[in-house]
Structure formats: structure tokens, C-alpha cells
Amino acid sequence: MKSHYDSKQTKIHEAVRKHYEEHLSKKPDAGGVLKLDVSFDATWMKRGHTSKVGMSVMIDVYTGFIIDYEILSKFCLECTLKKNKLENKKITEETYNTWKTKHDADGSCGSNYEGPSGGMEVEAARRLFARSRDLKFEYENLVSDGDANSYKAVLAMNNGNGPYQDTKVTKLECINHVQKRLGTRLRKLREQEKVDTITKTGSKIRRSLLGGRNKLTDTAIDKMQSFFGKHIRDNVGADYITMKKAVMSSFHHIFSTDEKPRHGLCEEGINSWCFFQKALAEGKNREEIKHKKSLVVNPRSRGAE
């Protein structure tokens, strides 16, 4: 990957600079350094905090191009094979030490990180920010996944002055991750709130207080996630009250029924995303407007208003 990316890096950076100048009216400063809005994230060879290899990428928000990346590894195949030969007495310790010294000196060792796997993302963030000016970039706005550890580590660079002398790094929340966390926490809450119940056959089981028909089914949670993300995107830059009203409207909208319509917070008007408010704007009476079964959060239904 490294050799392939290195061969394309110059063209990628040129394309990013051209896009910023032509579409965002942003040019490099007197020193040739361009300030970027980037997204930062990491992935590991395997899930959990035991992976020996992790990769972090810095992606330009507007073009989607990878500006830079860092692969961290706690494992080197050559070192492992050599150690096995030493342990099996196929080579002497002197031979191993001579080889190891040369191996480290010429930069061919695959291991470039010591520490817990969970710290790879933080260390990668430090390295990527530390060399960004070598690429003639400064990462001014950082879109991340809500994990503040990497951002804190970046701000702590250079004795707490941050990675750059004059440019402040601002963290922006990724709406996709915020949306995802809503679903994760609702499912966790549903599993936590359980009580012992007796079935018709006399068996004792634990059932969720929040799960089941007309409650927090997977269908309901998926809808809430979808609406939640939509309302945040539609109200970026709005004040707190407006954002709160928009977000809460989805909760009431999803659990609304013919018997108990709950669309008071939904957007009004003929162009409303809410079928109920749209019908009202078209002149229909409240009693005429019917909810589909999917809005009652029937887990067997498909589709939604």
C-alpha cells in the first residue's frame, strides 16, 4: 500500500489544493501551507483491543481523498522468525544481535509501536499531525467519531500548545457516529430494563420492560436513528431550542397513532417531512388522516412514513 500511495500522493495533494482554491476560495498561506477540514479515523486487523496492527487515515472532507495515513504494528515477521531460530539454537546470540542492529538501523523492522492496542489511534493522530506541515497542510477542523482521546492528545502536543503555532485545531462531531450512538444506547437500555415474569405455562423468564410491540423494537430504534440524523443535518447551525424541537419531533412522530396523534413538534407546511402535517396543510381534517401500521412500531411491518 505504501509504495502505491506514495506514487499517487503528489497528484492527490495537488487535486486537493485545486479543489480548495476553485470551490472554497481558500489558498495556501505565504509559506505554502493550506488549512484543511479533515476526517480522522482508525481501523484494526481484528476487533477489540488486542490487535497487533492498526491503521489510521486522514481524509479531506470535501474531496474524500486520503491526505496521509499511518500504520502501526507491534509485530515484525522477520524479528519473530529470527527469534525462533535463536531460541532453537540455530543461530548464536551474537549473530542475532548483529542482525537485529542492522535490521533496526536500515528501517526494515515491521514493528514501529510499543504500547496497548487501544492507544494506537491516539499515537497515530500525533504522528499525522506532527508531519502535516511537511506535506504543506494544517488540519484546522477535525471531524472525529466522538472519542476525545485523540483530540486531547493533539492539543497536548508541543507542551500543550497544540500541533501548530498559530492555527487552532477545532473538533467537529461526526453526525453518523452521533446517530449510531443513539441506537446503541437505546438497545443497551432495552436490555438493562428487565423484570421476572411468569409465562402461561408457568415458566419464569426475564422480559424487557421496554421491548415488544409498540415499544423499543429494532424497527422503532432504526427509525429513530434515521430521523435523529436527518433532523441534525437539517438544522446544522441552528440554536439549541430549534435543534431540540426537531430531534424530539421524531420520537413523538414514530410513536404516534390514530387514537393519539403526536405531531405537534413536527415541521409544519406543505413541504413537511411529516405526512400528518403535510396532510393538514393540504386542507384535510385531523380525523381523516390515518397512520400506517408501521408507525405503531409493529416489528413485523416494513416501510415507514
PDB file of C-alpha atoms in Angstrom:
ATOM      1  CA  MET A   1       0.000   0.000   0.000  1.00  0.00           C
ATOM      2  CA  LYS A   2       2.765   2.449   0.928  1.00  0.00           C
ATOM      3  CA  SER A   3       4.555   2.295  -2.426  1.00  0.00           C
ATOM      4  CA  HIS A   4       1.254   2.642  -4.308  1.00  0.00           C
ATOM      5  CA  TYR A   5       0.097   5.591  -2.203  1.00  0.00           C
ATOM      6  CA  ASP A   6       3.481   7.318  -2.348  1.00  0.00           C
ATOM      7  CA  SER A   7       3.371   7.194  -6.118  1.00  0.00           C
ATOM      8  CA  LYS A   8      -0.031   8.950  -6.102  1.00  0.00           C
ATOM      9  CA  GLN A   9       0.435  11.294  -3.145  1.00  0.00           C
ATOM     10  CA  THR A  10       1.708  14.309  -5.090  1.00  0.00           C
ATOM     11  CA  LYS A  11      -1.210  14.194  -7.526  1.00  0.00           C
ATOM     12  CA  ILE A  12      -3.694  13.706  -4.675  1.00  0.00           C
ATOM     13  CA  HIS A  13      -2.373  16.740  -2.809  1.00  0.00           C
ATOM     14  CA  GLU A  14      -2.409  18.836  -5.977  1.00  0.00           C
ATOM     15  CA  ALA A  15      -6.044  17.873  -6.593  1.00  0.00           C
ATOM     16  CA  VAL A  16      -6.993  18.847  -3.034  1.00  0.00           C
ATOM     17  CA  ARG A  17      -5.281  22.235  -3.354  1.00  0.00           C
ATOM     18  CA  LYS A  18      -7.037  22.873  -6.664  1.00  0.00           C
ATOM     19  CA  HIS A  19     -10.440  21.987  -5.173  1.00  0.00           C
ATOM     20  CA  TYR A  20      -9.962  24.328  -2.200  1.00  0.00           C
ATOM     21  CA  GLU A  21      -8.941  27.190  -4.466  1.00  0.00           C
ATOM     22  CA  GLU A  22     -11.631  26.740  -7.118  1.00  0.00           C
ATOM     23  CA  HIS A  23     -14.592  25.717  -4.946  1.00  0.00           C
ATOM     24  CA  LEU A  24     -13.830  27.085  -1.479  1.00  0.00           C
ATOM     25  CA  SER A  25     -11.748  30.146  -2.381  1.00  0.00           C
ATOM     26  CA  LYS A  26      -9.017  29.041   0.028  1.00  0.00           C
ATOM     27  CA  LYS A  27      -5.363  29.367  -0.895  1.00  0.00           C
ATOM     28  CA  PRO A  28      -2.123  28.406   0.883  1.00  0.00           C
ATOM     29  CA  ASP A  29      -0.516  30.991   3.163  1.00  0.00           C
ATOM     30  CA  ALA A  30       2.760  32.763   2.433  1.00  0.00           C
ATOM     31  CA  GLY A  31       4.661  29.638   3.433  1.00  0.00           C
ATOM     32  CA  GLY A  32       2.643  27.450   1.033  1.00  0.00           C
ATOM     33  CA  VAL A  33       0.651  25.771   3.823  1.00  0.00           C
ATOM     34  CA  LEU A  34      -3.056  25.138   3.195  1.00  0.00           C
ATOM     35  CA  LYS A  35      -5.538  24.714   6.058  1.00  0.00           C
ATOM     36  CA  LEU A  36      -7.813  21.691   5.595  1.00  0.00           C
ATOM     37  CA  ASP A  37     -11.002  20.279   7.060  1.00  0.00           C
ATOM     38  CA  VAL A  38     -10.303  16.594   7.622  1.00  0.00           C
ATOM     39  CA  SER A  39     -11.871  13.429   8.941  1.00  0.00           C
ATOM     40  CA  PHE A  40      -9.778  11.123  11.093  1.00  0.00           C
ATOM     41  CA  ASP A  41     -10.491   7.504  11.958  1.00  0.00           C
ATOM     42  CA  ALA A  42      -8.758   4.193  12.604  1.00  0.00           C
ATOM     43  CA  THR A  43      -9.237   0.515  11.863  1.00  0.00           C
ATOM     44  CA  TRP A  44      -7.582  -2.598  13.245  1.00  0.00           C
ATOM     45  CA  MET A  45      -6.647  -6.012  11.912  1.00  0.00           C
ATOM     46  CA  LYS A  46      -9.084  -7.559  14.369  1.00  0.00           C
ATOM     47  CA  ARG A  47     -11.749  -6.227  16.706  1.00  0.00           C
ATOM     48  CA  GLY A  48     -11.176  -5.441  20.344  1.00  0.00           C
ATOM     49  CA  HIS A  49      -8.076  -4.029  21.952  1.00  0.00           C
ATOM     50  CA  THR A  50      -5.718  -6.922  21.220  1.00  0.00           C
ATOM     51  CA  SER A  51      -4.832  -6.283  17.592  1.00  0.00           C
ATOM     52  CA  LYS A  52      -1.146  -6.104  16.766  1.00  0.00           C
ATOM     53  CA  VAL A  53      -1.751  -3.924  13.694  1.00  0.00           C
ATOM     54  CA  GLY A  54      -3.812  -0.774  13.292  1.00  0.00           C
ATOM     55  CA  MET A  55      -4.171   1.813  10.542  1.00  0.00           C
ATOM     56  CA  SER A  56      -5.317   5.427  10.855  1.00  0.00           C
ATOM     57  CA  VAL A  57      -6.195   7.719   7.972  1.00  0.00           C
ATOM     58  CA  MET A  58      -6.562  11.459   7.491  1.00  0.00           C
ATOM     59  CA  ILE A  59      -9.176  12.197   4.832  1.00  0.00           C
ATOM     60  CA  ASP A  60     -10.043  15.540   3.274  1.00  0.00           C
ATOM     61  CA  VAL A  61     -13.726  16.211   3.989  1.00  0.00           C
ATOM     62  CA  TYR A  62     -14.568  17.813   0.643  1.00  0.00           C
ATOM     63  CA  THR A  63     -12.783  15.588  -1.855  1.00  0.00           C
ATOM     64  CA  GLY A  64     -12.740  12.332   0.082  1.00  0.00           C
ATOM     65  CA  PHE A  65      -9.057  11.887  -0.771  1.00  0.00           C
ATOM     66  CA  ILE A  66      -6.657  10.320   1.723  1.00  0.00           C
ATOM     67  CA  ILE A  67      -4.199  13.039   2.671  1.00  0.00           C
ATOM     68  CA  ASP A  68      -1.992  10.820   4.813  1.00  0.00           C
ATOM     69  CA  TYR A  69      -2.093   7.569   6.762  1.00  0.00           C
ATOM     70  CA  GLU A  70      -0.163   5.763   9.468  1.00  0.00           C
ATOM     71  CA  ILE A  71       0.121   2.000  10.013  1.00  0.00           C
ATOM     72  CA  LEU A  72       1.204   0.992  13.498  1.00  0.00           C
ATOM     73  CA  SER A  73       2.393  -2.516  14.238  1.00  0.00           C
ATOM     74  CA  LYS A  74       3.558  -4.355  17.324  1.00  0.00           C
ATOM     75  CA  PHE A  75       4.674  -7.272  15.195  1.00  0.00           C
ATOM     76  CA  CYS A  76       7.538  -7.923  12.792  1.00  0.00           C
ATOM     77  CA  LEU A  77       7.611 -11.240  10.941  1.00  0.00           C
ATOM     78  CA  GLU A  78      11.363 -11.116  10.327  1.00  0.00           C
ATOM     79  CA  CYS A  79      12.087 -10.488  14.014  1.00  0.00           C
ATOM     80  CA  THR A  80       9.781 -13.331  15.043  1.00  0.00           C
ATOM     81  CA  LEU A  81      11.432 -15.803  12.657  1.00  0.00           C
ATOM     82  CA  LYS A  82      14.888 -14.733  13.784  1.00  0.00           C
ATOM     83  CA  LYS A  83      13.971 -15.074  17.460  1.00  0.00           C
ATOM     84  CA  ASN A  84      12.645 -18.564  16.795  1.00  0.00           C
ATOM     85  CA  LYS A  85      15.994 -19.533  15.272  1.00  0.00           C
ATOM     86  CA  LEU A  86      17.769 -18.101  18.316  1.00  0.00           C
ATOM     87  CA  GLU A  87      15.528 -19.974  20.741  1.00  0.00           C
ATOM     88  CA  ASN A  88      16.014 -23.198  18.784  1.00  0.00           C
ATOM     89  CA  LYS A  89      19.785 -22.589  18.833  1.00  0.00           C
ATOM     90  CA  LYS A  90      20.008 -22.483  15.057  1.00  0.00           C
ATOM     91  CA  ILE A  91      21.912 -19.197  15.330  1.00  0.00           C
ATOM     92  CA  THR A  92      24.067 -17.726  18.078  1.00  0.00           C
ATOM     93  CA  GLU A  93      23.114 -14.752  20.202  1.00  0.00           C
ATOM     94  CA  GLU A  94      25.966 -12.782  18.661  1.00  0.00           C
ATOM     95  CA  THR A  95      24.626 -13.470  15.164  1.00  0.00           C
ATOM     96  CA  TYR A  96      21.130 -12.424  16.257  1.00  0.00           C
ATOM     97  CA  ASN A  97      22.328  -9.180  17.866  1.00  0.00           C
ATOM     98  CA  THR A  98      24.360  -8.247  14.794  1.00  0.00           C
ATOM     99  CA  TRP A  99      21.374  -8.895  12.554  1.00  0.00           C
ATOM    100  CA  LYS A 100      18.988  -7.024  14.869  1.00  0.00           C
ATOM    101  CA  THR A 101      21.197  -3.930  14.984  1.00  0.00           C
ATOM    102  CA  LYS A 102      21.368  -3.754  11.190  1.00  0.00           C
ATOM    103  CA  HIS A 103      17.659  -4.597  10.877  1.00  0.00           C
ATOM    104  CA  ASP A 104      16.670  -1.667  13.095  1.00  0.00           C
ATOM    105  CA  ALA A 105      19.179   0.725  11.570  1.00  0.00           C
ATOM    106  CA  ASP A 106      18.036   0.305   7.981  1.00  0.00           C
ATOM    107  CA  GLY A 107      14.374   0.823   8.922  1.00  0.00           C
ATOM    108  CA  SER A 108      13.162  -2.544   7.701  1.00  0.00           C
ATOM    109  CA  CYS A 109      11.653  -3.670  11.009  1.00  0.00           C
ATOM    110  CA  GLY A 110       7.882  -4.043  10.751  1.00  0.00           C
ATOM    111  CA  SER A 111       7.337  -3.147  14.405  1.00  0.00           C
ATOM    112  CA  ASN A 112       7.012   0.613  14.917  1.00  0.00           C
ATOM    113  CA  TYR A 113       4.863   0.864  18.043  1.00  0.00           C
ATOM    114  CA  GLU A 114       5.105  -0.253  21.655  1.00  0.00           C
ATOM    115  CA  GLY A 115       2.118   0.043  23.931  1.00  0.00           C
ATOM    116  CA  PRO A 116      -1.501  -1.077  24.257  1.00  0.00           C
ATOM    117  CA  SER A 117      -3.513  -1.686  21.110  1.00  0.00           C
ATOM    118  CA  GLY A 118      -6.140   0.748  22.363  1.00  0.00           C
ATOM    119  CA  GLY A 119      -3.557   3.524  22.223  1.00  0.00           C
ATOM    120  CA  MET A 120      -2.717   3.089  18.541  1.00  0.00           C
ATOM    121  CA  GLU A 121      -5.297   5.596  17.330  1.00  0.00           C
ATOM    122  CA  VAL A 122      -4.017   8.284  19.710  1.00  0.00           C
ATOM    123  CA  GLU A 123      -0.396   7.732  18.715  1.00  0.00           C
ATOM    124  CA  ALA A 124      -1.282   7.748  15.015  1.00  0.00           C
ATOM    125  CA  ALA A 125      -3.081  11.082  15.436  1.00  0.00           C
ATOM    126  CA  ARG A 126       0.031  12.579  16.997  1.00  0.00           C
ATOM    127  CA  ARG A 127       2.252  11.340  14.162  1.00  0.00           C
ATOM    128  CA  LEU A 128      -0.084  12.504  11.404  1.00  0.00           C
ATOM    129  CA  PHE A 129      -0.454  15.990  12.865  1.00  0.00           C
ATOM    130  CA  ALA A 130       3.279  16.219  13.601  1.00  0.00           C
ATOM    131  CA  ARG A 131       4.209  15.737   9.936  1.00  0.00           C
ATOM    132  CA  SER A 132       1.308  17.558   8.290  1.00  0.00           C
ATOM    133  CA  ARG A 133       3.347  20.727   7.725  1.00  0.00           C
ATOM    134  CA  ASP A 134       5.933  18.642   5.898  1.00  0.00           C
ATOM    135  CA  LEU A 135       3.125  17.992   3.419  1.00  0.00           C
ATOM    136  CA  LYS A 136       2.304  21.731   3.389  1.00  0.00           C
ATOM    137  CA  PHE A 137      -1.014  21.207   5.196  1.00  0.00           C
ATOM    138  CA  GLU A 138      -2.522  22.137   8.550  1.00  0.00           C
ATOM    139  CA  TYR A 139      -5.552  20.196   9.764  1.00  0.00           C
ATOM    140  CA  GLU A 140      -7.700  23.027  11.107  1.00  0.00           C
ATOM    141  CA  ASN A 141     -11.093  21.350  11.583  1.00  0.00           C
ATOM    142  CA  LEU A 142     -11.089  17.723  12.693  1.00  0.00           C
ATOM    143  CA  VAL A 143     -14.200  15.599  12.173  1.00  0.00           C
ATOM    144  CA  SER A 144     -13.962  12.629  14.504  1.00  0.00           C
ATOM    145  CA  ASP A 145     -16.104   9.868  15.966  1.00  0.00           C
ATOM    146  CA  GLY A 146     -16.726  11.287  19.423  1.00  0.00           C
ATOM    147  CA  ASP A 147     -13.684   9.677  21.047  1.00  0.00           C
ATOM    148  CA  ALA A 148     -11.928  12.686  22.595  1.00  0.00           C
ATOM    149  CA  ASN A 149      -8.659  10.923  23.429  1.00  0.00           C
ATOM    150  CA  SER A 150      -7.056  11.541  20.037  1.00  0.00           C
ATOM    151  CA  TYR A 151      -8.170  15.168  20.024  1.00  0.00           C
ATOM    152  CA  LYS A 152      -6.827  15.735  23.551  1.00  0.00           C
ATOM    153  CA  ALA A 153      -3.504  14.188  22.536  1.00  0.00           C
ATOM    154  CA  VAL A 154      -3.293  16.525  19.549  1.00  0.00           C
ATOM    155  CA  LEU A 155      -3.992  19.590  21.696  1.00  0.00           C
ATOM    156  CA  ALA A 156      -1.353  18.444  24.183  1.00  0.00           C
ATOM    157  CA  MET A 157       1.418  18.463  21.578  1.00  0.00           C
ATOM    158  CA  ASN A 158       4.274  20.979  21.895  1.00  0.00           C
ATOM    159  CA  ASN A 159       3.877  21.430  25.660  1.00  0.00           C
ATOM    160  CA  GLY A 160       0.144  21.923  25.432  1.00  0.00           C
ATOM    161  CA  ASN A 161       0.267  24.495  22.642  1.00  0.00           C
ATOM    162  CA  GLY A 162      -1.193  22.127  20.059  1.00  0.00           C
ATOM    163  CA  PRO A 163       0.356  20.895  16.815  1.00  0.00           C
ATOM    164  CA  TYR A 164       0.624  24.338  15.204  1.00  0.00           C
ATOM    165  CA  GLN A 165       1.854  27.669  16.444  1.00  0.00           C
ATOM    166  CA  ASP A 166      -0.882  29.929  15.080  1.00  0.00           C
ATOM    167  CA  THR A 167      -3.661  27.579  13.961  1.00  0.00           C
ATOM    168  CA  LYS A 168      -6.188  26.305  16.480  1.00  0.00           C
ATOM    169  CA  VAL A 169      -7.496  22.783  15.866  1.00  0.00           C
ATOM    170  CA  THR A 170     -11.279  22.516  16.304  1.00  0.00           C
ATOM    171  CA  LYS A 171     -13.040  19.179  16.771  1.00  0.00           C
ATOM    172  CA  LEU A 172     -16.320  18.653  14.922  1.00  0.00           C
ATOM    173  CA  GLU A 173     -18.702  15.800  15.720  1.00  0.00           C
ATOM    174  CA  CYS A 174     -19.440  13.238  13.033  1.00  0.00           C
ATOM    175  CA  ILE A 175     -23.240  13.132  12.650  1.00  0.00           C
ATOM    176  CA  ASN A 176     -23.141   9.496  11.509  1.00  0.00           C
ATOM    177  CA  HIS A 177     -21.454   8.474  14.762  1.00  0.00           C
ATOM    178  CA  VAL A 178     -23.841  10.572  16.859  1.00  0.00           C
ATOM    179  CA  GLN A 179     -26.737   8.891  15.073  1.00  0.00           C
ATOM    180  CA  LYS A 180     -25.217   5.466  15.637  1.00  0.00           C
ATOM    181  CA  ARG A 181     -24.678   6.099  19.353  1.00  0.00           C
ATOM    182  CA  LEU A 182     -28.384   6.824  19.812  1.00  0.00           C
ATOM    183  CA  GLY A 183     -29.263   3.344  18.547  1.00  0.00           C
ATOM    184  CA  THR A 184     -26.507   1.699  20.587  1.00  0.00           C
ATOM    185  CA  ARG A 185     -27.653   3.309  23.826  1.00  0.00           C
ATOM    186  CA  LEU A 186     -31.339   2.614  23.227  1.00  0.00           C
ATOM    187  CA  ARG A 187     -30.622  -1.074  22.633  1.00  0.00           C
ATOM    188  CA  LYS A 188     -28.455  -1.178  25.745  1.00  0.00           C
ATOM    189  CA  LEU A 189     -31.215   0.491  27.781  1.00  0.00           C
ATOM    190  CA  ARG A 190     -33.744  -2.024  26.481  1.00  0.00           C
ATOM    191  CA  GLU A 191     -31.572  -4.934  27.611  1.00  0.00           C
ATOM    192  CA  GLN A 192     -30.919  -3.423  31.025  1.00  0.00           C
ATOM    193  CA  GLU A 193     -34.554  -2.785  31.920  1.00  0.00           C
ATOM    194  CA  LYS A 194     -35.810  -6.313  32.542  1.00  0.00           C
ATOM    195  CA  VAL A 195     -38.169  -7.926  35.061  1.00  0.00           C
ATOM    196  CA  ASP A 196     -39.005 -11.507  36.038  1.00  0.00           C
ATOM    197  CA  THR A 197     -42.315 -12.685  34.575  1.00  0.00           C
ATOM    198  CA  ILE A 198     -44.302 -15.925  34.594  1.00  0.00           C
ATOM    199  CA  THR A 199     -45.469 -17.341  31.253  1.00  0.00           C
ATOM    200  CA  LYS A 200     -48.809 -19.066  30.628  1.00  0.00           C
ATOM    201  CA  THR A 201     -47.081 -22.405  31.055  1.00  0.00           C
ATOM    202  CA  GLY A 202     -45.727 -21.398  34.446  1.00  0.00           C
ATOM    203  CA  SER A 203     -42.145 -20.841  33.331  1.00  0.00           C
ATOM    204  CA  LYS A 204     -40.174 -17.989  34.832  1.00  0.00           C
ATOM    205  CA  ILE A 205     -38.366 -15.743  32.340  1.00  0.00           C
ATOM    206  CA  ARG A 206     -36.866 -12.271  32.251  1.00  0.00           C
ATOM    207  CA  ARG A 207     -38.529  -9.857  29.860  1.00  0.00           C
ATOM    208  CA  SER A 208     -37.631  -6.364  28.842  1.00  0.00           C
ATOM    209  CA  LEU A 209     -39.876  -3.588  30.085  1.00  0.00           C
ATOM    210  CA  LEU A 210     -39.065  -1.551  27.003  1.00  0.00           C
ATOM    211  CA  GLY A 211     -39.088  -4.291  24.358  1.00  0.00           C
ATOM    212  CA  GLY A 212     -42.004  -5.757  22.422  1.00  0.00           C
ATOM    213  CA  ARG A 213     -44.918  -4.444  20.373  1.00  0.00           C
ATOM    214  CA  ASN A 214     -45.433  -0.656  20.486  1.00  0.00           C
ATOM    215  CA  LYS A 215     -42.177  -0.226  22.417  1.00  0.00           C
ATOM    216  CA  LEU A 216     -38.462  -0.120  21.597  1.00  0.00           C
ATOM    217  CA  THR A 217     -38.368  -2.725  18.851  1.00  0.00           C
ATOM    218  CA  ASP A 218     -35.414  -2.797  16.467  1.00  0.00           C
ATOM    219  CA  THR A 219     -37.693  -1.270  13.842  1.00  0.00           C
ATOM    220  CA  ALA A 220     -38.551   1.640  16.126  1.00  0.00           C
ATOM    221  CA  ILE A 221     -34.912   2.229  17.057  1.00  0.00           C
ATOM    222  CA  ASP A 222     -33.830   2.160  13.404  1.00  0.00           C
ATOM    223  CA  LYS A 223     -36.484   4.756  12.574  1.00  0.00           C
ATOM    224  CA  MET A 224     -35.466   6.931  15.495  1.00  0.00           C
ATOM    225  CA  GLN A 225     -31.837   6.773  14.375  1.00  0.00           C
ATOM    226  CA  SER A 226     -32.782   7.739  10.827  1.00  0.00           C
ATOM    227  CA  PHE A 227     -34.957  10.675  11.864  1.00  0.00           C
ATOM    228  CA  PHE A 228     -32.414  11.739  14.506  1.00  0.00           C
ATOM    229  CA  GLY A 229     -29.648  12.015  11.924  1.00  0.00           C
ATOM    230  CA  LYS A 230     -31.923  13.771   9.432  1.00  0.00           C
ATOM    231  CA  HIS A 231     -33.018  16.440  11.899  1.00  0.00           C
ATOM    232  CA  ILE A 232     -29.460  17.169  12.988  1.00  0.00           C
ATOM    233  CA  ARG A 233     -28.312  17.529   9.366  1.00  0.00           C
ATOM    234  CA  ASP A 234     -31.302  19.727   8.504  1.00  0.00           C
ATOM    235  CA  ASN A 235     -30.599  22.046  11.452  1.00  0.00           C
ATOM    236  CA  VAL A 236     -26.812  22.371  11.445  1.00  0.00           C
ATOM    237  CA  GLY A 237     -26.040  25.835  12.789  1.00  0.00           C
ATOM    238  CA  ALA A 238     -29.470  26.268  14.413  1.00  0.00           C
ATOM    239  CA  ASP A 239     -29.893  27.342  18.036  1.00  0.00           C
ATOM    240  CA  TYR A 240     -30.355  24.816  20.854  1.00  0.00           C
ATOM    241  CA  ILE A 241     -34.145  25.181  21.137  1.00  0.00           C
ATOM    242  CA  THR A 242     -34.689  24.670  17.405  1.00  0.00           C
ATOM    243  CA  MET A 243     -32.396  21.628  17.346  1.00  0.00           C
ATOM    244  CA  LYS A 244     -34.055  20.097  20.424  1.00  0.00           C
ATOM    245  CA  LYS A 245     -37.536  20.553  18.978  1.00  0.00           C
ATOM    246  CA  ALA A 246     -36.510  18.963  15.688  1.00  0.00           C
ATOM    247  CA  VAL A 247     -34.840  15.984  17.381  1.00  0.00           C
ATOM    248  CA  MET A 248     -37.749  15.327  19.771  1.00  0.00           C
ATOM    249  CA  SER A 249     -40.270  15.576  16.951  1.00  0.00           C
ATOM    250  CA  SER A 250     -39.017  12.260  15.567  1.00  0.00           C
ATOM    251  CA  PHE A 251     -39.667  10.477  18.882  1.00  0.00           C
ATOM    252  CA  HIS A 252     -43.283  11.670  19.057  1.00  0.00           C
ATOM    253  CA  HIS A 253     -43.811  11.146  15.323  1.00  0.00           C
ATOM    254  CA  ILE A 254     -42.745   7.494  15.414  1.00  0.00           C
ATOM    255  CA  PHE A 255     -44.975   6.570  18.356  1.00  0.00           C
ATOM    256  CA  SER A 256     -47.996   8.479  17.079  1.00  0.00           C
ATOM    257  CA  THR A 257     -51.261   6.608  16.422  1.00  0.00           C
ATOM    258  CA  ASP A 258     -54.742   7.374  15.071  1.00  0.00           C
ATOM    259  CA  GLU A 259     -56.032   7.395  18.651  1.00  0.00           C
ATOM    260  CA  LYS A 260     -53.240   9.634  19.894  1.00  0.00           C
ATOM    261  CA  PRO A 261     -51.591  11.774  17.183  1.00  0.00           C
ATOM    262  CA  ARG A 262     -48.309  13.262  18.389  1.00  0.00           C
ATOM    263  CA  HIS A 263     -47.188  15.554  15.599  1.00  0.00           C
ATOM    264  CA  GLY A 264     -47.182  18.883  17.438  1.00  0.00           C
ATOM    265  CA  LEU A 265     -43.396  19.228  17.149  1.00  0.00           C
ATOM    266  CA  CYS A 266     -43.181  18.103  13.524  1.00  0.00           C
ATOM    267  CA  GLU A 267     -42.355  20.596  10.796  1.00  0.00           C
ATOM    268  CA  GLU A 268     -45.476  22.302   9.518  1.00  0.00           C
ATOM    269  CA  GLY A 269     -46.424  23.143   5.940  1.00  0.00           C
ATOM    270  CA  ILE A 270     -46.981  21.559   2.560  1.00  0.00           C
ATOM    271  CA  ASN A 271     -43.298  20.609   2.239  1.00  0.00           C
ATOM    272  CA  SER A 272     -43.062  18.985   5.674  1.00  0.00           C
ATOM    273  CA  TRP A 273     -41.311  15.616   6.021  1.00  0.00           C
ATOM    274  CA  CYS A 274     -44.225  14.636   8.320  1.00  0.00           C
ATOM    275  CA  PHE A 275     -47.141  13.081   6.431  1.00  0.00           C
ATOM    276  CA  PHE A 276     -49.576  14.307   9.111  1.00  0.00           C
ATOM    277  CA  GLN A 277     -48.531  17.972   8.969  1.00  0.00           C
ATOM    278  CA  LYS A 278     -48.371  17.831   5.179  1.00  0.00           C
ATOM    279  CA  ALA A 279     -51.948  16.499   5.035  1.00  0.00           C
ATOM    280  CA  LEU A 280     -53.130  19.264   7.369  1.00  0.00           C
ATOM    281  CA  ALA A 281     -51.513  21.863   5.104  1.00  0.00           C
ATOM    282  CA  GLU A 282     -53.393  20.322   2.154  1.00  0.00           C
ATOM    283  CA  GLY A 283     -56.675  21.022   3.960  1.00  0.00           C
ATOM    284  CA  LYS A 284     -57.535  17.608   5.370  1.00  0.00           C
ATOM    285  CA  ASN A 285     -59.229  17.251   8.752  1.00  0.00           C
ATOM    286  CA  ARG A 286     -57.248  15.598  11.559  1.00  0.00           C
ATOM    287  CA  GLU A 287     -59.821  12.765  11.731  1.00  0.00           C
ATOM    288  CA  GLU A 288     -59.265  11.955   8.040  1.00  0.00           C
ATOM    289  CA  ILE A 289     -55.521  11.409   8.393  1.00  0.00           C
ATOM    290  CA  LYS A 290     -54.684   7.793   9.121  1.00  0.00           C
ATOM    291  CA  HIS A 291     -51.404   6.325  10.336  1.00  0.00           C
ATOM    292  CA  LYS A 292     -49.873   3.310   8.716  1.00  0.00           C
ATOM    293  CA  LYS A 293     -49.328   0.288  10.947  1.00  0.00           C
ATOM    294  CA  SER A 294     -45.589   0.820  10.697  1.00  0.00           C
ATOM    295  CA  LEU A 295     -45.962   3.991  12.770  1.00  0.00           C
ATOM    296  CA  VAL A 296     -47.361   1.900  15.602  1.00  0.00           C
ATOM    297  CA  VAL A 297     -43.926   0.251  15.561  1.00  0.00           C
ATOM    298  CA  ASN A 298     -45.111  -3.222  14.672  1.00  0.00           C
ATOM    299  CA  PRO A 299     -41.863  -5.228  14.307  1.00  0.00           C
ATOM    300  CA  ARG A 300     -43.389  -7.307  11.540  1.00  0.00           C
ATOM    301  CA  SER A 301     -44.172  -4.327   9.335  1.00  0.00           C
ATOM    302  CA  ARG A 302     -41.895  -2.948   6.666  1.00  0.00           C
ATOM    303  CA  GLY A 303     -41.518   0.631   5.464  1.00  0.00           C
ATOM    304  CA  ALA A 304     -42.419   3.844   7.239  1.00  0.00           C
ATOM    305  CA  GLU A 305     -43.996   7.185   6.668  1.00  0.00           C
TER     306      GLU A 305
END
